Coordinates of C-alpha atoms and ligand atoms in Angstrom, one line a residue:
M336 CA 50.7 273.8 8.4
R337 CA 52.4 274.1 11.7
S338 CA 55.6 272.7 12.9
Y339 CA 55.4 270.4 15.9
R340 CA 57.5 268.4 18.2
I341 CA 56.9 264.8 18.6
E342 CA 56.7 264.4 22.4
S343 CA 55.0 261.1 23.1
F344 CA 56.0 258.7 20.5
G345 CA 56.4 255.8 22.9
I346 CA 58.7 253.1 21.7
L347 CA 58.9 252.9 18.0
I348 CA 60.9 250.2 16.5
C349 CA 62.6 250.0 13.2
F350 CA 61.4 246.5 12.9
L351 CA 63.8 244.9 10.6
S352 CA 66.9 246.9 11.5
A353 CA 66.3 245.9 15.1
V354 CA 66.2 242.2 14.1
S355 CA 69.4 242.5 12.0
L356 CA 71.1 244.3 14.8
A357 CA 70.3 241.5 17.2
I358 CA 71.7 238.8 14.9
P359 CA 74.5 240.4 13.0
S360 CA 76.3 237.2 12.3
H361 CA 73.4 235.2 11.1
F362 CA 73.4 236.2 7.5
V363 CA 74.3 232.6 6.7
E364 CA 71.9 231.4 4.1
K365 CA 73.6 229.3 1.5
S366 CA 76.4 226.9 1.4
V367 CA 79.6 228.4 0.1
L368 CA 81.8 230.5 2.2
F369 CA 84.0 233.0 0.5
S370 CA 86.5 234.4 2.9
Q371 CA 88.3 237.6 2.3
K372 CA 91.5 235.8 1.5
L373 CA 89.9 233.5 -1.0
L374 CA 88.4 236.2 -3.0
E375 CA 91.6 238.1 -3.4
Q376 CA 93.2 235.1 -5.1
P377 CA 93.0 235.6 -8.8
D378 CA 92.3 232.0 -9.8
I379 CA 89.3 231.8 -7.5
T380 CA 87.9 235.1 -8.6
K381 CA 88.2 233.9 -12.1
S382 CA 85.9 231.0 -11.9
W383 CA 83.7 233.1 -9.6
T384 CA 83.5 235.7 -12.2
S385 CA 82.0 233.4 -14.8
H386 CA 79.4 232.5 -12.3
L387 CA 78.8 236.1 -11.7
I388 CA 78.4 236.9 -15.4
S389 CA 75.9 234.2 -16.0
Y390 CA 73.9 235.3 -13.0
L391 CA 73.9 238.8 -14.3
T392 CA 72.7 237.9 -17.8
H393 CA 69.9 235.9 -16.4
S394 CA 68.6 238.1 -13.8
W395 CA 68.9 241.6 -15.0
Q396 CA 66.6 243.6 -17.2
S397 CA 69.5 246.0 -17.7
S398 CA 69.2 249.5 -19.0
Y399 CA 72.9 250.0 -19.4
D400 CA 76.0 248.0 -20.0
T401 CA 79.7 248.7 -19.9
K402 CA 80.1 249.0 -23.6
G403 CA 77.9 252.0 -23.5
T404 CA 74.9 250.5 -25.4
A405 CA 71.6 251.0 -23.9
P406 CA 69.2 248.1 -24.3
N407 CA 66.5 249.9 -22.3
D408 CA 66.1 253.0 -24.5
D409 CA 62.9 254.0 -22.9
F410 CA 64.5 254.5 -19.5
E411 CA 67.5 256.2 -21.0
E412 CA 65.4 258.6 -23.0
W413 CA 63.2 259.3 -20.0
L414 CA 66.2 260.0 -17.8
E415 CA 67.6 262.6 -20.3
K416 CA 64.2 264.3 -20.7
Q417 CA 63.6 264.3 -17.0
H418 CA 67.1 265.6 -16.2
N419 CA 66.5 268.6 -18.5
R420 CA 63.0 269.2 -17.2
A421 CA 64.2 269.1 -13.6
V422 CA 66.7 271.9 -14.1
Y423 CA 63.9 274.1 -15.7
R424 CA 61.6 273.4 -12.9
I425 CA 64.2 274.5 -10.4
V426 CA 64.7 277.7 -12.3
E427 CA 61.0 278.3 -12.6
N428 CA 60.9 278.5 -8.8
I429 CA 63.4 281.3 -8.6
G430 CA 62.3 284.9 -8.6
G431 CA 63.3 286.8 -11.7
A432 CA 65.1 283.9 -13.3
L433 CA 62.8 283.5 -16.3
G434 CA 61.4 287.0 -16.4
T435 CA 59.9 289.3 -13.8
T436 CA 57.9 287.8 -10.9
D437 CA 55.5 290.0 -9.0
D438 CA 55.4 288.4 -5.6
I439 CA 58.8 286.6 -5.5
A440 CA 61.9 288.7 -4.9
D441 CA 64.7 288.4 -7.4
G442 CA 66.9 285.4 -6.5
A443 CA 64.4 284.1 -3.9
V444 CA 64.1 280.3 -4.3
I445 CA 60.6 279.2 -3.3
A446 CA 60.2 275.7 -2.0
S447 CA 57.1 275.2 -4.2
P448 CA 54.6 277.5 -5.9
S449 CA 51.8 275.9 -3.8
R450 CA 50.1 278.4 -1.6
F451 CA 47.6 276.1 0.2
H452 CA 47.1 272.4 1.0
P453 CA 49.9 272.7 1.9
D454 CA 51.4 276.1 1.8
Y455 CA 55.1 275.9 0.8
F456 CA 55.1 279.4 -0.8
Y457 CA 58.2 280.5 1.2
Q458 CA 61.9 280.5 0.8
W459 CA 63.7 278.0 3.0
T460 CA 67.4 278.7 3.5
R461 CA 68.2 274.9 3.2
D462 CA 66.2 274.1 0.1
A463 CA 67.5 277.2 -1.6
A464 CA 71.1 276.6 -0.9
I465 CA 71.0 272.9 -1.9
T466 CA 69.2 273.5 -5.2
V467 CA 71.3 276.5 -6.2
N468 CA 74.4 274.4 -5.5
Y469 CA 73.1 272.1 -8.2
L470 CA 72.9 275.1 -10.6
V471 CA 76.5 275.9 -9.7
Q472 CA 77.4 272.3 -10.6
R473 CA 75.6 272.6 -13.9
L474 CA 77.4 275.8 -14.7
D475 CA 80.7 273.9 -14.0
D476 CA 79.5 271.0 -16.3
S477 CA 79.0 273.6 -19.1
K478 CA 82.5 275.0 -18.4
F479 CA 81.0 278.3 -17.3
N480 CA 79.3 278.6 -20.7
D481 CA 75.6 278.2 -20.0
T482 CA 73.9 280.2 -22.7
E483 CA 70.5 278.5 -22.1
L484 CA 69.6 279.7 -18.7
D485 CA 72.1 282.4 -18.0
L486 CA 73.0 280.7 -14.8
P487 CA 75.7 283.2 -13.6
R488 CA 72.9 285.8 -13.4
V489 CA 70.5 283.5 -11.6
I490 CA 73.2 282.4 -9.1
E491 CA 74.3 285.9 -8.4
S492 CA 70.7 287.0 -7.9
Y493 CA 70.5 284.2 -5.3
I494 CA 73.7 285.5 -3.6
L495 CA 72.4 289.1 -3.5
N496 CA 69.1 287.9 -2.1
S497 CA 71.0 286.0 0.6
Y498 CA 72.9 289.2 1.5
R499 CA 69.6 290.9 2.2
L500 CA 68.0 288.0 4.1
Q501 CA 71.0 287.7 6.3
R502 CA 70.4 291.3 7.5
L503 CA 66.7 290.9 8.3
T504 CA 65.7 290.9 11.9
N505 CA 63.5 287.9 12.3
P506 CA 62.0 285.6 15.1
S507 CA 65.3 283.7 15.4
G508 CA 67.2 287.0 16.1
N509 CA 69.2 289.6 14.3
F510 CA 72.4 290.2 12.2
E511 CA 74.3 292.0 14.9
T512 CA 74.5 288.9 17.2
L513 CA 74.3 286.6 14.1
S514 CA 71.4 284.7 15.7
G515 CA 69.1 285.8 12.9
L516 CA 71.1 283.6 10.5
G517 CA 69.5 280.5 12.0
E518 CA 66.1 281.5 10.7
P519 CA 64.9 278.6 8.5
K520 CA 62.3 280.4 6.3
F521 CA 61.3 283.7 4.8
M522 CA 58.4 285.1 2.8
P523 CA 58.8 284.9 -1.0
D524 CA 59.2 288.7 -1.2
S525 CA 62.1 288.4 1.2
T526 CA 60.4 289.8 4.3
P527 CA 60.5 287.8 7.6
F528 CA 58.1 285.0 8.3
S529 CA 56.7 285.7 11.7
G530 CA 54.5 282.5 12.4
P531 CA 55.4 279.8 14.9
W532 CA 58.0 277.4 13.5
G533 CA 60.7 274.9 14.6
R534 CA 63.6 277.4 14.9
P535 CA 66.4 278.1 14.8
Q536 CA 67.7 275.5 12.3
R537 CA 71.4 275.7 12.3
D538 CA 72.2 274.0 9.0
G539 CA 71.2 277.0 6.8
P540 CA 74.3 279.2 7.2
G541 CA 76.7 276.3 6.4
L542 CA 74.7 275.1 3.4
R543 CA 74.6 278.7 2.0
A544 CA 78.3 279.2 2.6
I545 CA 79.1 275.9 0.8
T546 CA 77.0 277.0 -2.3
I547 CA 78.4 280.5 -2.5
S548 CA 82.0 279.3 -1.9
N549 CA 81.5 276.8 -4.7
Y550 CA 80.5 279.7 -7.0
L551 CA 83.6 281.7 -6.0
N552 CA 85.7 278.7 -6.7
L553 CA 84.1 278.3 -10.1
L554 CA 84.9 282.0 -10.9
E555 CA 88.5 281.3 -10.0
K556 CA 88.6 278.0 -12.0
Y557 CA 87.3 279.6 -15.2
N558 CA 89.0 283.0 -14.6
Q559 CA 85.7 284.8 -14.5
E560 CA 84.5 287.9 -12.6
I561 CA 81.3 288.7 -10.7
S562 CA 78.8 290.4 -13.2
S563 CA 76.4 291.9 -10.7
D564 CA 77.3 295.5 -9.8
E565 CA 75.7 295.3 -6.4
L566 CA 77.9 292.3 -5.5
H567 CA 81.1 294.1 -6.6
N568 CA 83.6 291.3 -6.5
S569 CA 84.6 288.0 -4.9
S570 CA 86.2 289.6 -2.0
F571 CA 83.0 291.5 -1.2
I572 CA 81.1 288.3 -1.2
Y573 CA 83.6 286.6 1.0
E574 CA 83.7 289.4 3.5
Q575 CA 80.0 290.3 3.6
I576 CA 78.1 287.1 2.9
I577 CA 80.3 284.0 3.5
K578 CA 82.1 285.2 6.6
P579 CA 79.0 286.0 8.6
D580 CA 77.7 282.5 7.9
L581 CA 81.0 281.0 8.9
R582 CA 81.1 283.1 12.1
Y583 CA 77.6 281.9 12.9
I584 CA 79.0 278.3 12.8
T585 CA 82.0 279.1 14.9
K586 CA 79.7 280.7 17.5
Y587 CA 76.7 278.3 17.5
W588 CA 77.9 274.8 16.3
S589 CA 77.8 273.6 19.9
S590 CA 74.2 274.8 20.5
S591 CA 71.2 272.6 19.8
G592 CA 68.7 273.5 17.1
F593 CA 66.0 272.0 14.9
D594 CA 66.9 269.3 12.4
L595 CA 66.5 269.6 8.7
W596 CA 63.0 268.0 9.0
E597 CA 62.1 270.8 11.3
E598 CA 60.8 268.6 14.1
I599 CA 63.4 268.0 16.8
D600 CA 65.5 270.4 18.9
S601 CA 68.8 268.6 19.5
Y602 CA 72.1 267.8 17.8
H603 CA 71.9 266.3 14.3
L604 CA 74.4 264.7 12.1
F605 CA 73.2 266.5 9.0
T606 CA 73.6 269.9 10.7
S607 CA 77.1 269.2 12.1
L608 CA 78.6 267.5 9.1
T609 CA 77.5 270.2 6.7
Q610 CA 78.7 272.9 9.1
L611 CA 82.1 271.1 9.1
K612 CA 82.3 271.1 5.3
A613 CA 81.5 274.9 5.3
L614 CA 84.3 275.5 7.8
M615 CA 86.7 273.5 5.6
M616 CA 85.8 275.5 2.5
G617 CA 86.1 278.6 4.6
M618 CA 89.7 277.6 5.6
E619 CA 90.6 277.5 1.9
L620 CA 88.9 280.8 1.1
S621 CA 90.4 282.6 4.1
S622 CA 93.9 281.5 2.9
R623 CA 93.1 282.7 -0.6
F624 CA 92.0 286.1 0.7
K625 CA 94.9 286.3 3.1
D626 CA 92.6 286.5 6.1
Q627 CA 95.0 285.0 8.6
E628 CA 93.3 285.7 11.9
F629 CA 90.0 284.4 10.7
H630 CA 91.7 281.4 9.2
T631 CA 93.0 280.5 12.7
T632 CA 89.5 280.9 14.1
L633 CA 88.1 278.5 11.5
V634 CA 90.8 276.0 12.1
V635 CA 90.1 276.0 15.9
A636 CA 86.3 275.6 15.3
F637 CA 86.9 272.9 12.6
N638 CA 89.0 270.7 15.0
A639 CA 86.5 271.1 17.8
L640 CA 83.5 270.3 15.7
R641 CA 85.3 267.4 14.1
F642 CA 86.1 266.0 17.5
F643 CA 82.5 266.4 18.5
I644 CA 81.2 264.6 15.4
L645 CA 83.7 261.7 15.8
V646 CA 83.8 261.3 19.6
D647 CA 81.2 263.2 21.7
S648 CA 78.1 263.3 19.6
G649 CA 77.1 259.7 19.4
F650 CA 76.6 259.9 15.7
Q651 CA 78.5 256.7 15.3
P652 CA 78.5 254.6 18.4
S653 CA 80.8 251.6 18.3
D654 CA 78.1 249.1 18.8
Y655 CA 75.9 250.3 16.0
P656 CA 76.5 249.4 12.4
F657 CA 74.8 252.5 11.0
L658 CA 75.0 256.3 11.5
I659 CA 72.6 257.9 14.0
E660 CA 71.1 261.2 12.9
T661 CA 69.8 262.4 16.2
P662 CA 71.4 260.4 19.1
S663 CA 69.2 262.0 21.8
L664 CA 66.1 260.4 20.3
V665 CA 67.7 257.0 20.4
A666 CA 68.8 257.5 24.0
K667 CA 65.2 258.3 24.9
G668 CA 64.0 255.2 23.0
R669 CA 61.9 257.4 20.7
R670 CA 63.6 256.5 17.5
C671 CA 66.0 253.9 16.1
G672 CA 68.3 256.6 14.7
L673 CA 68.1 255.6 11.1
D674 CA 67.4 258.6 8.9
M675 CA 67.9 259.5 5.2
A676 CA 69.3 262.7 6.6
S677 CA 72.6 260.9 7.4
I678 CA 73.0 260.0 3.8
L679 CA 72.1 263.5 2.7
A680 CA 74.8 264.7 5.1
T681 CA 77.4 262.6 3.5
L682 CA 76.4 263.8 0.0
Q683 CA 76.3 267.5 0.9
A684 CA 79.5 267.5 3.0
H685 CA 81.7 265.6 0.5
D686 CA 83.0 266.7 -2.8
V687 CA 84.0 263.3 -4.0
D688 CA 86.7 264.7 -6.2
N689 CA 88.3 266.4 -3.3
Q690 CA 90.8 264.1 -1.5
D691 CA 90.9 266.5 1.5
D692 CA 87.2 266.0 2.1
T693 CA 87.7 262.3 2.2
L694 CA 90.6 262.6 4.6
F695 CA 89.3 265.2 7.0
I696 CA 85.5 265.1 6.9
P697 CA 84.0 262.0 8.5
F698 CA 81.8 259.6 6.6
P699 CA 82.8 259.8 3.0
V700 CA 80.7 257.8 0.5
T701 CA 83.3 255.0 0.7
D702 CA 83.0 254.7 4.5
S703 CA 81.1 251.4 5.2
S704 CA 78.9 253.1 7.8
V705 CA 77.3 255.1 5.1
M706 CA 76.2 252.2 2.9
N707 CA 75.3 250.3 6.1
T708 CA 72.9 253.1 6.8
L709 CA 71.3 253.0 3.4
S710 CA 71.0 249.2 3.6
A711 CA 69.3 249.3 6.9
L712 CA 66.9 252.0 5.6
V713 CA 66.1 249.7 2.6
D714 CA 65.7 246.7 4.8
D715 CA 63.1 248.6 6.9
M716 CA 61.2 250.5 4.2
K717 CA 60.7 247.7 1.7
Y718 CA 58.3 246.3 4.3
R719 CA 57.1 249.5 5.7
Y720 CA 55.6 250.9 2.5
P721 CA 53.1 248.6 0.8
I722 CA 54.0 249.9 -2.7
N723 CA 57.3 248.1 -2.3
H724 CA 55.9 244.7 -1.5
K725 CA 55.5 243.5 -5.0
Y726 CA 59.3 243.9 -5.5
I727 CA 60.4 242.1 -2.4
G728 CA 62.7 239.3 -3.5
L729 CA 63.7 240.9 -6.8
P730 CA 67.1 242.4 -7.3
V731 CA 65.9 246.0 -7.2
G732 CA 65.8 249.1 -5.0
F733 CA 62.8 250.4 -3.2
A734 CA 60.8 253.6 -2.6
L735 CA 62.3 255.3 0.4
G736 CA 61.1 257.9 2.9
R737 CA 62.7 260.1 5.5
Y738 CA 63.0 257.9 8.5
P739 CA 61.1 254.9 9.8
E740 CA 59.0 256.6 12.4
D741 CA 57.9 259.5 10.2
I742 CA 54.2 260.3 10.4
Y743 CA 54.1 263.5 8.3
D744 CA 51.9 262.7 5.2
G745 CA 52.6 265.9 3.3
Y746 CA 49.6 267.8 4.6
G747 CA 49.3 266.8 8.3
I748 CA 50.0 264.0 10.6
S749 CA 48.9 260.4 9.8
E750 CA 51.5 258.1 8.2
G751 CA 54.7 258.8 6.4
N752 CA 55.2 258.1 2.7
P753 CA 58.2 257.6 0.4
W754 CA 59.8 260.8 -0.7
F755 CA 61.3 261.7 -4.1
I756 CA 64.3 263.3 -2.3
S757 CA 65.1 260.1 -0.4
T758 CA 64.7 257.7 -3.3
A759 CA 66.9 259.9 -5.6
T760 CA 69.4 260.2 -2.8
A761 CA 69.8 256.5 -2.5
A762 CA 70.6 256.3 -6.2
E763 CA 73.1 259.2 -5.9
L764 CA 74.9 257.6 -3.0
I765 CA 75.5 254.4 -5.0
Y766 CA 76.6 256.3 -8.2
K767 CA 79.0 258.3 -6.1
L768 CA 80.3 255.2 -4.4
V769 CA 80.9 253.5 -7.8
Y770 CA 82.5 256.7 -9.1
S771 CA 84.9 257.0 -6.1
L772 CA 85.9 253.4 -6.0
S773 CA 86.5 253.3 -9.7
M774 CA 88.5 256.6 -9.9
N775 CA 90.7 255.5 -7.1
S776 CA 90.9 251.8 -8.0
Q777 CA 89.8 251.2 -4.4
S778 CA 88.7 247.8 -3.2
I779 CA 85.0 247.2 -2.9
V780 CA 84.1 246.3 0.7
I781 CA 80.8 244.8 1.5
T782 CA 79.9 244.4 5.1
P783 CA 77.6 241.8 6.6
Q784 CA 75.1 244.6 7.4
Q785 CA 74.9 245.4 3.6
M786 CA 74.5 241.7 2.7
K787 CA 70.8 241.5 3.3
S788 CA 69.9 244.0 0.6
L789 CA 73.0 243.6 -1.6
S790 CA 73.1 239.8 -1.9
R791 CA 70.0 240.0 -4.1
V792 CA 71.5 242.7 -6.2
L793 CA 75.1 241.7 -6.6
P794 CA 76.1 238.6 -8.4
I795 CA 77.1 236.9 -5.2
Q796 CA 75.2 234.1 -3.6
Y797 CA 77.3 233.2 -0.8
V798 CA 77.4 233.4 2.8
I799 CA 79.5 235.4 5.0
S800 CA 79.6 235.0 8.7
G801 CA 80.2 238.4 10.1
Q802 CA 83.1 239.2 7.8
N803 CA 83.6 241.8 5.2
L804 CA 83.7 240.8 1.6
V805 CA 86.6 242.6 0.0
V806 CA 87.1 242.6 -3.8
S807 CA 90.3 244.2 -4.9
S808 CA 90.4 246.3 -8.0
K809 CA 92.7 243.7 -9.6
A810 CA 90.1 241.0 -9.3
E811 CA 88.2 240.2 -12.5
S812 CA 85.0 240.4 -10.7
Y813 CA 85.7 244.1 -9.7
N814 CA 84.0 245.7 -12.7
V815 CA 81.2 243.2 -12.7
I816 CA 80.3 244.2 -9.2
L817 CA 80.6 247.9 -10.0
D818 CA 78.2 247.3 -12.9
S819 CA 75.7 245.6 -10.8
L820 CA 75.9 248.5 -8.3
L821 CA 75.2 250.9 -11.1
K822 CA 72.2 248.8 -12.1
Y823 CA 71.0 248.7 -8.5
A824 CA 71.2 252.5 -8.4
D825 CA 69.2 252.7 -11.7
T826 CA 66.4 250.8 -10.1
F827 CA 65.8 253.6 -7.6
L828 CA 65.4 256.0 -10.5
Q829 CA 63.1 253.6 -12.2
I830 CA 60.9 253.9 -9.1
I831 CA 60.8 257.6 -9.6
K832 CA 59.9 257.2 -13.2
E833 CA 57.0 255.0 -12.1
H834 CA 55.6 257.7 -9.8
V835 CA 56.0 261.1 -11.5
D836 CA 53.0 262.2 -13.5
A837 CA 52.8 262.2 -17.3
D838 CA 54.7 265.5 -17.6
G839 CA 57.3 264.5 -15.1
H840 CA 55.9 266.6 -12.3
M841 CA 57.3 265.7 -8.9
S842 CA 55.7 266.5 -5.6
E843 CA 57.3 266.0 -2.2
Q844 CA 56.1 262.4 -1.5
F845 CA 54.2 259.6 -3.2
N846 CA 51.5 257.6 -1.5
R847 CA 52.7 254.5 0.4
Y848 CA 49.7 252.4 -0.8
S849 CA 48.9 253.8 -4.3
G850 CA 52.2 255.4 -5.3
F851 CA 50.3 258.6 -6.5
L852 CA 51.8 262.0 -6.0
E853 CA 51.3 263.2 -2.4
G854 CA 52.2 266.4 -0.5
V855 CA 53.2 269.6 -2.0
E856 CA 53.5 269.8 -5.8
D857 CA 56.5 270.8 -7.7
L858 CA 58.9 270.8 -4.8
T859 CA 62.1 272.5 -5.9
W860 CA 64.3 270.2 -3.9
S861 CA 62.7 267.0 -5.4
Y862 CA 63.8 268.2 -8.9
G863 CA 67.2 269.1 -7.5
S864 CA 67.8 265.7 -5.9
F865 CA 66.7 264.0 -9.1
W866 CA 68.9 266.2 -11.3
S867 CA 71.9 265.5 -9.1
A868 CA 71.4 261.7 -9.1
T869 CA 71.3 261.6 -12.9
R870 CA 74.4 263.9 -13.1
W871 CA 76.3 261.4 -11.0
R872 CA 74.9 258.5 -13.0
S873 CA 76.7 259.8 -16.0
K874 CA 79.9 260.4 -14.1
A875 CA 79.8 256.9 -12.6
I876 CA 79.2 255.2 -15.9
A877 CA 82.0 257.2 -17.5
A878 CA 84.4 256.3 -14.6
V879 CA 83.6 252.6 -14.9
Q880 CA 84.0 252.6 -18.7
N881 CA 87.5 254.2 -18.5
Ligands
LIG1446 C1 56.5 270.8 8.3 C2 57.9 270.3 8.3 O1 58.6 270.9 7.3 C3 57.9 268.8 8.1 O2 59.2 268.3 8.0 C4 57.2 268.3 9.3 O3 57.3 266.9 9.3 C5 55.9 268.8 9.4 N1 55.9 270.3 9.4 C6 55.1 268.3 10.6 O4 54.1 269.1 10.9
LIG1447 C1 59.7 269.9 4.8 C2 61.1 269.3 5.0 O1 61.0 268.5 6.1 C3 62.1 270.4 5.1 O2 63.4 269.8 5.1 C4 62.0 271.3 4.0 O3 63.0 272.3 4.2 C5 60.7 271.9 3.9 N1 59.7 270.9 3.8 C6 60.5 272.8 2.6 O4 60.7 272.0 1.5

């Protein structure tokens, strides 16, 4: 498997999104028009609500309701089982976590155990950081009392392995100039990978810094100490591991690099936004460790990178309703800009419980441009992948892939398929949206761009001509709409249920025609993204019930 650069794509169109862009105000289908004002009047929402409820009872095969009963036990049971399996399968892919491993270094997270067709038996900085971050969250959920998997030991072995990887001279460079930190992948025994690849990838240091900072924050929260002798204490980890990664960002955020899909050398929303989050966490840590000078360096870089993201980058052009992952590709007419990576960016760069993230880091889950992006991806991919066709017209989600123009089939180049990561990520975004709205009693805002996909899913059969639908938290319909969003999110997980094998094994992709597992088997990140989606499902349900 070699990395490649798409050079001569010609003009690819995101068929449906192009159409909806051209006619943004023609979502008018039915007869009633609810204006923003009308909906906010309680008497109108009242009669509207009864309409909603009857619509709901008739059209939903629900797996969950607000009273906490679970009519669809099968699905609920499967979710729980698969949630637990997922965390085990992540840990199985970490060297030394469940016993000694011969050819995998302690703390090395392999992307998959598969050594051929395709060979993913490597450690990717990105996959490792993202999945270990989920283990940190699980440790938090257990209140730092995970007796089952001994997660502190597993996480600390990952941190120690990161310390070693950082210092390896590799094809991207070395530790002295920091350039080596942009190396995307290493051998399982933690030696450099010397083959050709799309490098550097500049998201790795930020993602790693986020995960390790989260672990330090957890130690602080539960008043715990580092157990590993070699890692000494939090201050050692901050100085020797987190700081080099943050320095890397301050030095290289304005240089181009390969995207998370390892194909395009340019500027990417996923890379920039996760770098920004890492700098923000670094600002907090540097204050805690009284590292004033470095704190100032971080603040300066943070402001510059934030300005780049909001103004210069083109990630959110004023005439586009959705976020653009790699603006240079759109400028050259090679892609439409829609990419699941933009949603992943929001999810990795925002801790939804942290108000500062919402205030200072662009594109929180409640920012309309984020749901607009998901809606446009859904509107495209429900047609693009034949396995979705049988569901068109039903109030459900669809199998989603990376980006419309994708041609990586999991082994080589032909046609792109739906991915487990993308489909689980859609669910997670909606759960987090419901969670945030509900926790903050924030109005639900549905934009015309979201209408096409949401009008089938939400109990609203009206028309809107280019206006947002705003439902205040005081309206009776508020919880009904949040419930239907939850059910919508569930349907993405139902798709995953349909396509895993009998033992819940997940590969990277599933076939766009047959739905069978495709691409590398047991991809660590697939399990991670599923685990995280189900974690947020529980949190969102609890938030709505309270
Ligand atoms: C491997 C990369 O990881 C994948 O994202 C890419 O699409 C293929 N190489 C293309 O060859
Ligand atoms: C291909 C994906 O495009 C990339 O994001 C990932 O890091 C590698 N596979 C390893 O899973």
